[in-house]
Structure formats: C-alpha cells, structure tokens
PDB file of C-alpha atoms in Angstrom:
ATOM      1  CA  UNK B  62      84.640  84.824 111.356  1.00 60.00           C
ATOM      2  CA  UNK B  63      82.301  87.800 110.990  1.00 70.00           C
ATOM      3  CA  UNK B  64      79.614  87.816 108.388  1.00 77.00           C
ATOM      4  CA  UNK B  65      78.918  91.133 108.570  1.00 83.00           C
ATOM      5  CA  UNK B  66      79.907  94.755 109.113  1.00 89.00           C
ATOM      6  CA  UNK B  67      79.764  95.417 113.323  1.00 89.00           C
ATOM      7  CA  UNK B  68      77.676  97.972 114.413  1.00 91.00           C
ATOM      8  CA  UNK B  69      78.154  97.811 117.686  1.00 94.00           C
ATOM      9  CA  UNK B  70      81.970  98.712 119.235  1.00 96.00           C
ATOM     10  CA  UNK B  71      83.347  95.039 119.630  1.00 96.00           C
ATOM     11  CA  UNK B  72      84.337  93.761 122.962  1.00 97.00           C
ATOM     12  CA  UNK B  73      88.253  94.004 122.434  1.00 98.00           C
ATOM     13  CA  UNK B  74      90.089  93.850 125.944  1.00 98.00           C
ATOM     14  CA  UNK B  75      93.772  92.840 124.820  1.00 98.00           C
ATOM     15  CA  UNK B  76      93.725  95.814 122.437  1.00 98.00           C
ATOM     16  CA  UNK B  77      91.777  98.421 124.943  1.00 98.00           C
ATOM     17  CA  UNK B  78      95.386  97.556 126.832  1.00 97.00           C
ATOM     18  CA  UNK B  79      97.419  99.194 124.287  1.00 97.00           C
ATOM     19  CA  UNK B  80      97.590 102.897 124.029  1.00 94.00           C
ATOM     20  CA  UNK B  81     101.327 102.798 123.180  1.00 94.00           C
ATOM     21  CA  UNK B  82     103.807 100.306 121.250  1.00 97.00           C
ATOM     22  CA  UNK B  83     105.743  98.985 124.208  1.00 97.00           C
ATOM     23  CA  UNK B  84     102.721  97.849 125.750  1.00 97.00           C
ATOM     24  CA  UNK B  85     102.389  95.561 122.516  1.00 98.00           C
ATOM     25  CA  UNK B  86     105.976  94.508 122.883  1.00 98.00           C
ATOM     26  CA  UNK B  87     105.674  93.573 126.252  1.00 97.00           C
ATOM     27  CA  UNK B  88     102.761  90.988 124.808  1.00 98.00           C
ATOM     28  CA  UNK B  89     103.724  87.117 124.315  1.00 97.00           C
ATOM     29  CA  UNK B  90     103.809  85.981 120.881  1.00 97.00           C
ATOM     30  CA  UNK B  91     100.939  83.838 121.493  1.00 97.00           C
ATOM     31  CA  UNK B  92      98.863  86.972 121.915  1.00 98.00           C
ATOM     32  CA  UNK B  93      99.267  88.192 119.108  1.00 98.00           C
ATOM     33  CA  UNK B  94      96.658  85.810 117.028  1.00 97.00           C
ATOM     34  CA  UNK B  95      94.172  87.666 119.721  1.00 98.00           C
ATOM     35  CA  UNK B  96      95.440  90.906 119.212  1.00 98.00           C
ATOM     36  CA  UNK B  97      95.344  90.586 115.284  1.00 97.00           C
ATOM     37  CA  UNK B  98      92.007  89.060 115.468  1.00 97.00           C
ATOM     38  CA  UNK B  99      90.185  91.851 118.004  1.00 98.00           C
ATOM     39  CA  UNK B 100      92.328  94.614 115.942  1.00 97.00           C
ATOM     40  CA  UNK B 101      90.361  93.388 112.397  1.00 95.00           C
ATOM     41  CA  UNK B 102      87.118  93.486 114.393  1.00 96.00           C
ATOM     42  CA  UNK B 103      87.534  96.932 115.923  1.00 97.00           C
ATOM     43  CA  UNK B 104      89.062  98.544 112.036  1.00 96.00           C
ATOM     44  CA  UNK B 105      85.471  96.803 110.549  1.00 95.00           C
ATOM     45  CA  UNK B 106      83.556  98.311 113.204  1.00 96.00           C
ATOM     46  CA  UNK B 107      85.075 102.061 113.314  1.00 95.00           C
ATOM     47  CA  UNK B 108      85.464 102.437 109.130  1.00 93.00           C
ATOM     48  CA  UNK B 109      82.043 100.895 109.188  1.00 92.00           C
ATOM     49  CA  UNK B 110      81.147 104.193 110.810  1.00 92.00           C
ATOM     50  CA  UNK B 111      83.013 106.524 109.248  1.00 91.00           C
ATOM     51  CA  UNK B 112      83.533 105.784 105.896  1.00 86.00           C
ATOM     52  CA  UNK B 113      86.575 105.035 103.967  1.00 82.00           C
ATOM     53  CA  UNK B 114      88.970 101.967 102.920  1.00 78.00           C
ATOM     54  CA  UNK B 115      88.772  98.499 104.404  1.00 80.00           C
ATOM     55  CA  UNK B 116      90.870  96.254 102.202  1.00 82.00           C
ATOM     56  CA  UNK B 117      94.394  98.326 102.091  1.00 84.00           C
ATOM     57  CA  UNK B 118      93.831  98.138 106.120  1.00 89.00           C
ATOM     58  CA  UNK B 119      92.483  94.395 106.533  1.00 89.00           C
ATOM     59  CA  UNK B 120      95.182  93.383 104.884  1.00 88.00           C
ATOM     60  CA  UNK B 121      98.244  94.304 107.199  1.00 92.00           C
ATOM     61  CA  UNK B 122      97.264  93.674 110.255  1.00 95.00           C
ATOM     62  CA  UNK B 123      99.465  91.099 111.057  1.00 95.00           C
ATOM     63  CA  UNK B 124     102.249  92.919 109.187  1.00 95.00           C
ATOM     64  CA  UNK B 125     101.160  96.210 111.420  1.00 97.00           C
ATOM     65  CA  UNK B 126     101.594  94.004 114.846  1.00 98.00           C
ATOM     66  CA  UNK B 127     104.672  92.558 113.617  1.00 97.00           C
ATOM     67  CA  UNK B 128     106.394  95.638 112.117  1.00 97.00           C
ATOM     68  CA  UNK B 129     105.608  97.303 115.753  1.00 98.00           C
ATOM     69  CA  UNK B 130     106.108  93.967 117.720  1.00 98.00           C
ATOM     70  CA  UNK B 131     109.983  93.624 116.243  1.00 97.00           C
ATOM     71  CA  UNK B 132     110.755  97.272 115.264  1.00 97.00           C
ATOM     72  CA  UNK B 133     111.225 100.088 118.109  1.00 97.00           C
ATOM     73  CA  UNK B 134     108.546 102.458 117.034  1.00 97.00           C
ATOM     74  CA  UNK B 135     108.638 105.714 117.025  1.00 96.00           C
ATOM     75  CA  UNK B 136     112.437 105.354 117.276  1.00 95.00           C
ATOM     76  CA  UNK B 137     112.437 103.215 114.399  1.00 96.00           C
ATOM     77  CA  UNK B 138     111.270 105.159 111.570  1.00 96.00           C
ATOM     78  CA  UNK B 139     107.669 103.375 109.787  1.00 97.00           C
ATOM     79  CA  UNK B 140     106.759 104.967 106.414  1.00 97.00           C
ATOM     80  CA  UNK B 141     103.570 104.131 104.783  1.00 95.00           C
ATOM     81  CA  UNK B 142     102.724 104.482 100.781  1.00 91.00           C
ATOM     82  CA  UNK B 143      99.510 106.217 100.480  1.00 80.00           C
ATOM     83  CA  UNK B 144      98.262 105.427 104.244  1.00 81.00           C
ATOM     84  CA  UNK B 145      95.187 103.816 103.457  1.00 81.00           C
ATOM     85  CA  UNK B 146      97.228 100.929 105.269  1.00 89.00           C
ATOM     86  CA  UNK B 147      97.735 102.837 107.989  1.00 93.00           C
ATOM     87  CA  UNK B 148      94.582 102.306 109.496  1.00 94.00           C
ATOM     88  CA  UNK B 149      95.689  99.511 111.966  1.00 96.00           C
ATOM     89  CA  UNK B 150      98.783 101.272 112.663  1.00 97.00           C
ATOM     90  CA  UNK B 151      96.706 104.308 113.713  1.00 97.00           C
ATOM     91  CA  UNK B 152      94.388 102.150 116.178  1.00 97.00           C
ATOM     92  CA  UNK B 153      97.971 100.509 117.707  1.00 98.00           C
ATOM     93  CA  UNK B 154      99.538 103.906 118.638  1.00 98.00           C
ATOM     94  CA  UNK B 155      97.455 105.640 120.762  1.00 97.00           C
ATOM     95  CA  UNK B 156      94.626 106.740 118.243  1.00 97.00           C
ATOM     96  CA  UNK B 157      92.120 103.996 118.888  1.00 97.00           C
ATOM     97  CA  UNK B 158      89.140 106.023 120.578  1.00 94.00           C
ATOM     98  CA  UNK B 159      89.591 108.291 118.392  1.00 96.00           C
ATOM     99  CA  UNK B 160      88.956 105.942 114.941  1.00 96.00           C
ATOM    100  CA  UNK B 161      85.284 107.309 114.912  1.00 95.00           C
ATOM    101  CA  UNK B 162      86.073 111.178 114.599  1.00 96.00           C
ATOM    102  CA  UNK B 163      88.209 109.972 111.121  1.00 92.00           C
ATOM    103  CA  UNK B 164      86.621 112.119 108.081  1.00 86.00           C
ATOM    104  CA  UNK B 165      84.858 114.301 110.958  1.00 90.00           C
ATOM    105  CA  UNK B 166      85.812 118.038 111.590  1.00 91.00           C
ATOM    106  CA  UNK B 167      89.087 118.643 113.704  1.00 92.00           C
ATOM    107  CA  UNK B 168      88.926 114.810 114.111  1.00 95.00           C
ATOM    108  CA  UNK B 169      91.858 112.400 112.592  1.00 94.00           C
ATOM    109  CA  UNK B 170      93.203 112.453 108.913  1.00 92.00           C
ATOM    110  CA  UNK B 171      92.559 109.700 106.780  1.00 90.00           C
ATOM    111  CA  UNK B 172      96.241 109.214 106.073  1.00 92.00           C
ATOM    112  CA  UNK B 173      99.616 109.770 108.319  1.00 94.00           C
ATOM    113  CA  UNK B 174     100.267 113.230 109.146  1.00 95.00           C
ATOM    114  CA  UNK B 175     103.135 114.205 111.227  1.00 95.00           C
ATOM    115  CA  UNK B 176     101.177 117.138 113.547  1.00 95.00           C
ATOM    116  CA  UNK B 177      99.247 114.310 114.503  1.00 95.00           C
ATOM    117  CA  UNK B 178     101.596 111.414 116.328  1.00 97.00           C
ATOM    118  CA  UNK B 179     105.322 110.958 115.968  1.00 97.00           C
ATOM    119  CA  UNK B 180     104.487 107.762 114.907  1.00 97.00           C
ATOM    120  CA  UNK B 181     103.164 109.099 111.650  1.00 97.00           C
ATOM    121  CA  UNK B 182     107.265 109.876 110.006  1.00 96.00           C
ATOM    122  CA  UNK B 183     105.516 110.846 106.938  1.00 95.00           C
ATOM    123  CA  UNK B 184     102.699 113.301 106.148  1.00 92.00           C
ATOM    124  CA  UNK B 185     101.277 111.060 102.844  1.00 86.00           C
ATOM    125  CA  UNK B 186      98.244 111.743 100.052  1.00 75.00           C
ATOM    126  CA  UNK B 187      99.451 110.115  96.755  1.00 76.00           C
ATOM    127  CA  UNK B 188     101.188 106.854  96.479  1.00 87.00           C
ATOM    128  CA  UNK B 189     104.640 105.898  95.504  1.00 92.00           C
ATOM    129  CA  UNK B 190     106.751 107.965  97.991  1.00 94.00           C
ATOM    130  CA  UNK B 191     107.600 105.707 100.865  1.00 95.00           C
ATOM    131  CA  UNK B 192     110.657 104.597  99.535  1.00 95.00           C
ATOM    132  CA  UNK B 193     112.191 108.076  98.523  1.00 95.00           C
ATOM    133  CA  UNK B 194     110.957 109.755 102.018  1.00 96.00           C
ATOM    134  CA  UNK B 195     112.508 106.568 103.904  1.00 96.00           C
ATOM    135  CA  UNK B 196     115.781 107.184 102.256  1.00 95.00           C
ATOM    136  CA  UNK B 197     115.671 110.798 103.051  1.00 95.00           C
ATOM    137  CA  UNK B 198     115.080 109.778 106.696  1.00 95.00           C
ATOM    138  CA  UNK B 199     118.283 107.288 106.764  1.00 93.00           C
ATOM    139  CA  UNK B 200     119.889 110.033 105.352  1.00 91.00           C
ATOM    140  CA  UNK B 201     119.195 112.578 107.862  1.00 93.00           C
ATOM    141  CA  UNK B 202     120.142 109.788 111.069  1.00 92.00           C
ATOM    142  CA  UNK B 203     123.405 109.511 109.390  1.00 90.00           C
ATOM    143  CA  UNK B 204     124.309 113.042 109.057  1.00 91.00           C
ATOM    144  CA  UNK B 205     123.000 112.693 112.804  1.00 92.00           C
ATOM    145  CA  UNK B 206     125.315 109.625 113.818  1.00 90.00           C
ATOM    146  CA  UNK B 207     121.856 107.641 114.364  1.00 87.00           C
ATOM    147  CA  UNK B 208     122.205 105.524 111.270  1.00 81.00           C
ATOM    148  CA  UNK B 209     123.364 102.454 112.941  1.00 83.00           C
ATOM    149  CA  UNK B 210     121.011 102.460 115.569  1.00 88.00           C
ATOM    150  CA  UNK B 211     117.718 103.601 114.288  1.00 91.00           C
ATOM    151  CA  UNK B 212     115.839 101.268 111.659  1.00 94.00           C
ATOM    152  CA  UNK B 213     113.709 103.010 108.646  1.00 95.00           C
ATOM    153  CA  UNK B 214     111.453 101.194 106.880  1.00 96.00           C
ATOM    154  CA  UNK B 215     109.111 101.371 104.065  1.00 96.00           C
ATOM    155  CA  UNK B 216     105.710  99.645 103.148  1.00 95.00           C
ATOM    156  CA  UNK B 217     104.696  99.830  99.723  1.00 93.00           C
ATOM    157  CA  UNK B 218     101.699  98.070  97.770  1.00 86.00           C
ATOM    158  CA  UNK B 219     102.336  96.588  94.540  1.00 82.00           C
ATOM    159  CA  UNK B 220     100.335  99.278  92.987  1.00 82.00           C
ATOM    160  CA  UNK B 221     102.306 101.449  94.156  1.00 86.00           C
ATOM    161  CA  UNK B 222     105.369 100.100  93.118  1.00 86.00           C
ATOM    162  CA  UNK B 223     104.292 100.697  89.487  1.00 84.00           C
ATOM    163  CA  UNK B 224     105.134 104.362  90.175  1.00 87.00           C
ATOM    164  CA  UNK B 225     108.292 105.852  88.377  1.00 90.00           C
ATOM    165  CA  UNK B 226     109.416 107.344  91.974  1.00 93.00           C
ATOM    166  CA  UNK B 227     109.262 103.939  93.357  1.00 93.00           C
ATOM    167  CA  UNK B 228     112.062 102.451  90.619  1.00 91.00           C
ATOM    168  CA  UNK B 229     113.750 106.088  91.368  1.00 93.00           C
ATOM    169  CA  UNK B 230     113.958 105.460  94.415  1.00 93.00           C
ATOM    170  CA  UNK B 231     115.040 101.808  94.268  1.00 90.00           C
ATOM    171  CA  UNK B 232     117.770 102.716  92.268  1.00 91.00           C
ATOM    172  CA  UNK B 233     118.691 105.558  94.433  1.00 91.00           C
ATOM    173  CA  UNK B 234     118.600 102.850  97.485  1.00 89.00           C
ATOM    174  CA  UNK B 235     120.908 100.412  95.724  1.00 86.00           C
ATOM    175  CA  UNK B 236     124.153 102.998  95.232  1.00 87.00           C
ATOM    176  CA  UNK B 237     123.797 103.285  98.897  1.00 84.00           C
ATOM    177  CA  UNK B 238     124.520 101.423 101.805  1.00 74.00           C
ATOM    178  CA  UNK B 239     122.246 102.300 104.609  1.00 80.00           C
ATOM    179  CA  UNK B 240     119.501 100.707 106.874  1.00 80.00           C
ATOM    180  CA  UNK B 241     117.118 100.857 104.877  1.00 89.00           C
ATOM    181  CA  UNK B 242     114.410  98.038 104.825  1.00 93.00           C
ATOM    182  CA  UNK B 243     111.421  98.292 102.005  1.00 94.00           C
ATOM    183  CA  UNK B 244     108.675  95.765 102.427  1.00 94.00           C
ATOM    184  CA  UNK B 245     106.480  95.155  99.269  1.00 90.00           C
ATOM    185  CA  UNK B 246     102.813  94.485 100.430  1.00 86.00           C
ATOM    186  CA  UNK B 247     101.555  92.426  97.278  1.00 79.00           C
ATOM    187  CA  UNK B 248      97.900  92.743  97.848  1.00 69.00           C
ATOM    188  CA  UNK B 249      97.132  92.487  93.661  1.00 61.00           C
ATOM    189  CA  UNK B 250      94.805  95.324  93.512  1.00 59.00           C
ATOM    190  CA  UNK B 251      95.046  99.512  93.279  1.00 60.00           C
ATOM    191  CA  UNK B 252      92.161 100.731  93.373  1.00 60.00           C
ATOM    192  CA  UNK B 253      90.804  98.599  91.351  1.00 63.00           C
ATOM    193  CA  UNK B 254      92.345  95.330  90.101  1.00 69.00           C
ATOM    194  CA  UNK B 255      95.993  95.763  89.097  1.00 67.00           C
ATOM    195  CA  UNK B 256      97.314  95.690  85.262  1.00 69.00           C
ATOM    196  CA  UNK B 257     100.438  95.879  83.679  1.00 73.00           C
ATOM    197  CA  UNK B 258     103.741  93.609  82.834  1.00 73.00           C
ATOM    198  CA  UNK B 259     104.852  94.527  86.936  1.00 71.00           C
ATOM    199  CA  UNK B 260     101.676  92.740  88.364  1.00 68.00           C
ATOM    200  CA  UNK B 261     102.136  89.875  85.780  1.00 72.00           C
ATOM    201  CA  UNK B 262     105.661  89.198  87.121  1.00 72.00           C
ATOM    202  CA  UNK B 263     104.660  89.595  90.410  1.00 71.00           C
ATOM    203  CA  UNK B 264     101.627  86.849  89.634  1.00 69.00           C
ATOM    204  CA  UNK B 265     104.031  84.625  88.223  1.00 75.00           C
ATOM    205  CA  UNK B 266     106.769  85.013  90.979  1.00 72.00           C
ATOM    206  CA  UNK B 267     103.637  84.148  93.639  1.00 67.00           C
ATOM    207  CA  UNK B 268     102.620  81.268  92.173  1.00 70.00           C
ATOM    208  CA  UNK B 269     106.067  79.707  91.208  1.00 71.00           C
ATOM    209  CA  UNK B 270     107.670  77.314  93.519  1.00 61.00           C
ATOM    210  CA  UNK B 271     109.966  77.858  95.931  1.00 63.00           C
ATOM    211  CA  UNK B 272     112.851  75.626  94.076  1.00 54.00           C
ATOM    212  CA  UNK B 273     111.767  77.749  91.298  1.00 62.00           C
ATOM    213  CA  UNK B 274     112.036  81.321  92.621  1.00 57.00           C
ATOM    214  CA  UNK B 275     115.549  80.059  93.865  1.00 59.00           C
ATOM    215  CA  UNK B 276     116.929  79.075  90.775  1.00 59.00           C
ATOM    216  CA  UNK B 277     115.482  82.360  89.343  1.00 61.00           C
ATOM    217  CA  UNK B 278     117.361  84.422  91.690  1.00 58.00           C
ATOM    218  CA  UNK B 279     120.569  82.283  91.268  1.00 59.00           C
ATOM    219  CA  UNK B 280     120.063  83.043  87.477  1.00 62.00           C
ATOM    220  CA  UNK B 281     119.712  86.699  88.318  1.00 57.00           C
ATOM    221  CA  UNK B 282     122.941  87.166  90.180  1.00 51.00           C
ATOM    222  CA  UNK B 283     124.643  85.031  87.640  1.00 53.00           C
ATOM    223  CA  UNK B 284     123.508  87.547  84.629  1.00 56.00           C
ATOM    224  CA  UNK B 285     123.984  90.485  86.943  1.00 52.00           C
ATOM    225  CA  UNK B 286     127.339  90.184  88.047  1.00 48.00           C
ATOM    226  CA  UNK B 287     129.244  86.876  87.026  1.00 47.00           C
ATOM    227  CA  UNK B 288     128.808  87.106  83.839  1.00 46.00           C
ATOM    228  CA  UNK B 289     130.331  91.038  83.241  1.00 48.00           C
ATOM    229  CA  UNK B 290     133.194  89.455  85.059  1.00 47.00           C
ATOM    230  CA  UNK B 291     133.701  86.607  82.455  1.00 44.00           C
ATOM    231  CA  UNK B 292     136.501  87.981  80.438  1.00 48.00           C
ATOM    232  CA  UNK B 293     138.693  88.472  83.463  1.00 45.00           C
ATOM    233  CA  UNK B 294     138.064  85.349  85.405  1.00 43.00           C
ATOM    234  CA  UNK B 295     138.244  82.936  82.125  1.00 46.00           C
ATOM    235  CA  UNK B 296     141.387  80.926  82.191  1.00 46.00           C
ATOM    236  CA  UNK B 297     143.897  81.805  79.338  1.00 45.00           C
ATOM    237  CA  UNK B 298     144.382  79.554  75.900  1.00 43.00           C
ATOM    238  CA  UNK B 299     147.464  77.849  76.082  1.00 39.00           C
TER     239      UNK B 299
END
C-alpha cells in the first residue's frame, strides 16, 4: 500500500510486457492481482506528473483488466462516459510511455479520441453518452452482418447516469434486441459527492441484502409484466 504520490517511475515489469491487449489475454488469471496492482502504481505515478483525475481512474482498474482480459478489444467495441476512466485503459493499449506527454503539446488527450488508437471507439468530453454512441455502434455491425460476433459495451458512472441521454438511451436500448452490454460503475461521487433521488436508490440498493435485492427484482417483474396480464390469465367466475 502506497502512502504517497510516486515520484519516481515505479518498477512495473508484468505491465512494461504489455503494449497490446492480447498480450494481457495471454496472462494467467493469477497475474492479474500483479498486473492490477503495478497498473495503480504506474496511473499514481504518471497523473502525479501531469496533472489531472485520479479517482474516476483508480477506481476501474480491475474492471479495465477484466473488460480487456474477457472482451476482444479493439474488435469488441469499449465505450467510456466522460473518459476520465479511461486512464488505465489508455496505459493497457499501447499508450503507456506515453502517460507523461498527457495535457502536454501534441502529446495524448485527456479523454478517448478516435485519431488517437482504435481502441478509443468514441471521441468523448461531456458525460452521459456512452450508452447512446454504443447503441449507434451495434447498430452500424448489424447493418454490417457483425452484430453477432462483435460485443459493444458501455461504462457509465452513476453520475453520469443522472443524465437525461442516459434514460434516452436506456429506453432506446430496451425496444431493441442487440448485443449491447452497459456496465454501471457506481463510484458515489461526480465531481463532487453525488445528490439526488438516483444516488439515494442506488445507496439503498448497495447496502440492501442480497435476499433483499432479489425479492425486489421479483417484485419488479411481477408489477412490470404479470400484473398487466391479470385480466387475461384470471380464471373465469362460475
């Protein structure tokens, strides 16, 4: 555990080895607690030095290994809300020596752009759009014939999801029915600490038991769809 910010460029030899996503998938799965671990060090170190935002990124890096670990990036489409978390996906696709010219002239953007990587699906600024461009993307592979084999998926903070074009979008995604995966990264803060009757529920969903978020689900479906259904599937007086 590091008690402070490193100065110096972290010895970091698992990472150093990938410069590309396959290299991570070809890793064991007990690497990855190494990988995670020298990836946190090396993102403290190089925003240390440049400026900018270390919570969004500190907290998916394990998500960021993962999503690239199971997912067959760039082929699989990643899209992520505002990019500030996109800092560890940056330093796992080829960017990593580069970290340091972030903020500097002609060096990388603090956010996915598309000129820069085709791992970057997305060219973001402003939150709330993963979901919308993701569905735009699934859209496109279909018209394509490359629905059924290509993944999209979008990451999107619970700040975020606050956004009208995030419920837009959500109800756009539920008419259809297309690969379309949308994690929500629940991190409880914006940019500054989260308010609101959204990050209520969410609080209360977190911190309910698992029994109970069952039975709230079951209660959902029931009110969603068996209970319009009632006056056809109640048996007749006789």
């Amino acid at each position: 555990m590091l008690d402070a910010i490193p100065t110096e460029r972290p010895i970091t030899p698992l990472l150093d080895s990938i410069d590309e996503t396959e290299k991570l998938r070809e890793l064991d799965v007990d690497q990855l607690d190494t990988l995670a671990r020298e990836l946190r060090e090396f993102l403290l170190y190089s925003v240390g030095k440049t400026g900018g935002h270390f919570g969004a990124g500190l907290g998916v890096v394990e998500l960021t290994i993962a999503l690239h670990y199971v997912f067959n990036t760039p082929h699989d489409s990643l899209v992520w809300d505002v990019g500030h978390q996109a800092y560890p996906h940056k330093i796992l696709t080829g960017r990593r020596e580069r970290m340091l010219t972030m903020r500097q002239p002609n060096g990388l953007a603090a956010f996915p752009t598309r000129s820069e990587s085709d791992y970057d699906t997305f060219g973001v600024g402003h939150s709330s759009t993963s979901i919308s461009a993701a569905l735009g993307m699934m859209a496109a592979k279909r018209q394509q014939g490359r629905a059924k084999d290509s993944h999209t998926i979008a990451i999107i903070g619970d700040g975020a999801m606050t956004a009208g074009m995030a419920f837009e979008a959500l109800n756009h995604a539920g008419a259809l029915d297309d690969n379309v995966l949308v994690i929500l990264n629940d991190n409880n803060m914006s940019i500054s600490n989260n308010v609101g009757g959204l990050s209520s529920y969410f609080a209360r969903m977190w911190r309910a038991s698992p029994i109970t978020l069952s039975a709230a689900a079951a209660n959902a479906c029931c009110r969603n769809f068996l209970l319009p259904l009632k006056p056809c599937i109640a048996p007749k007086n006789i």
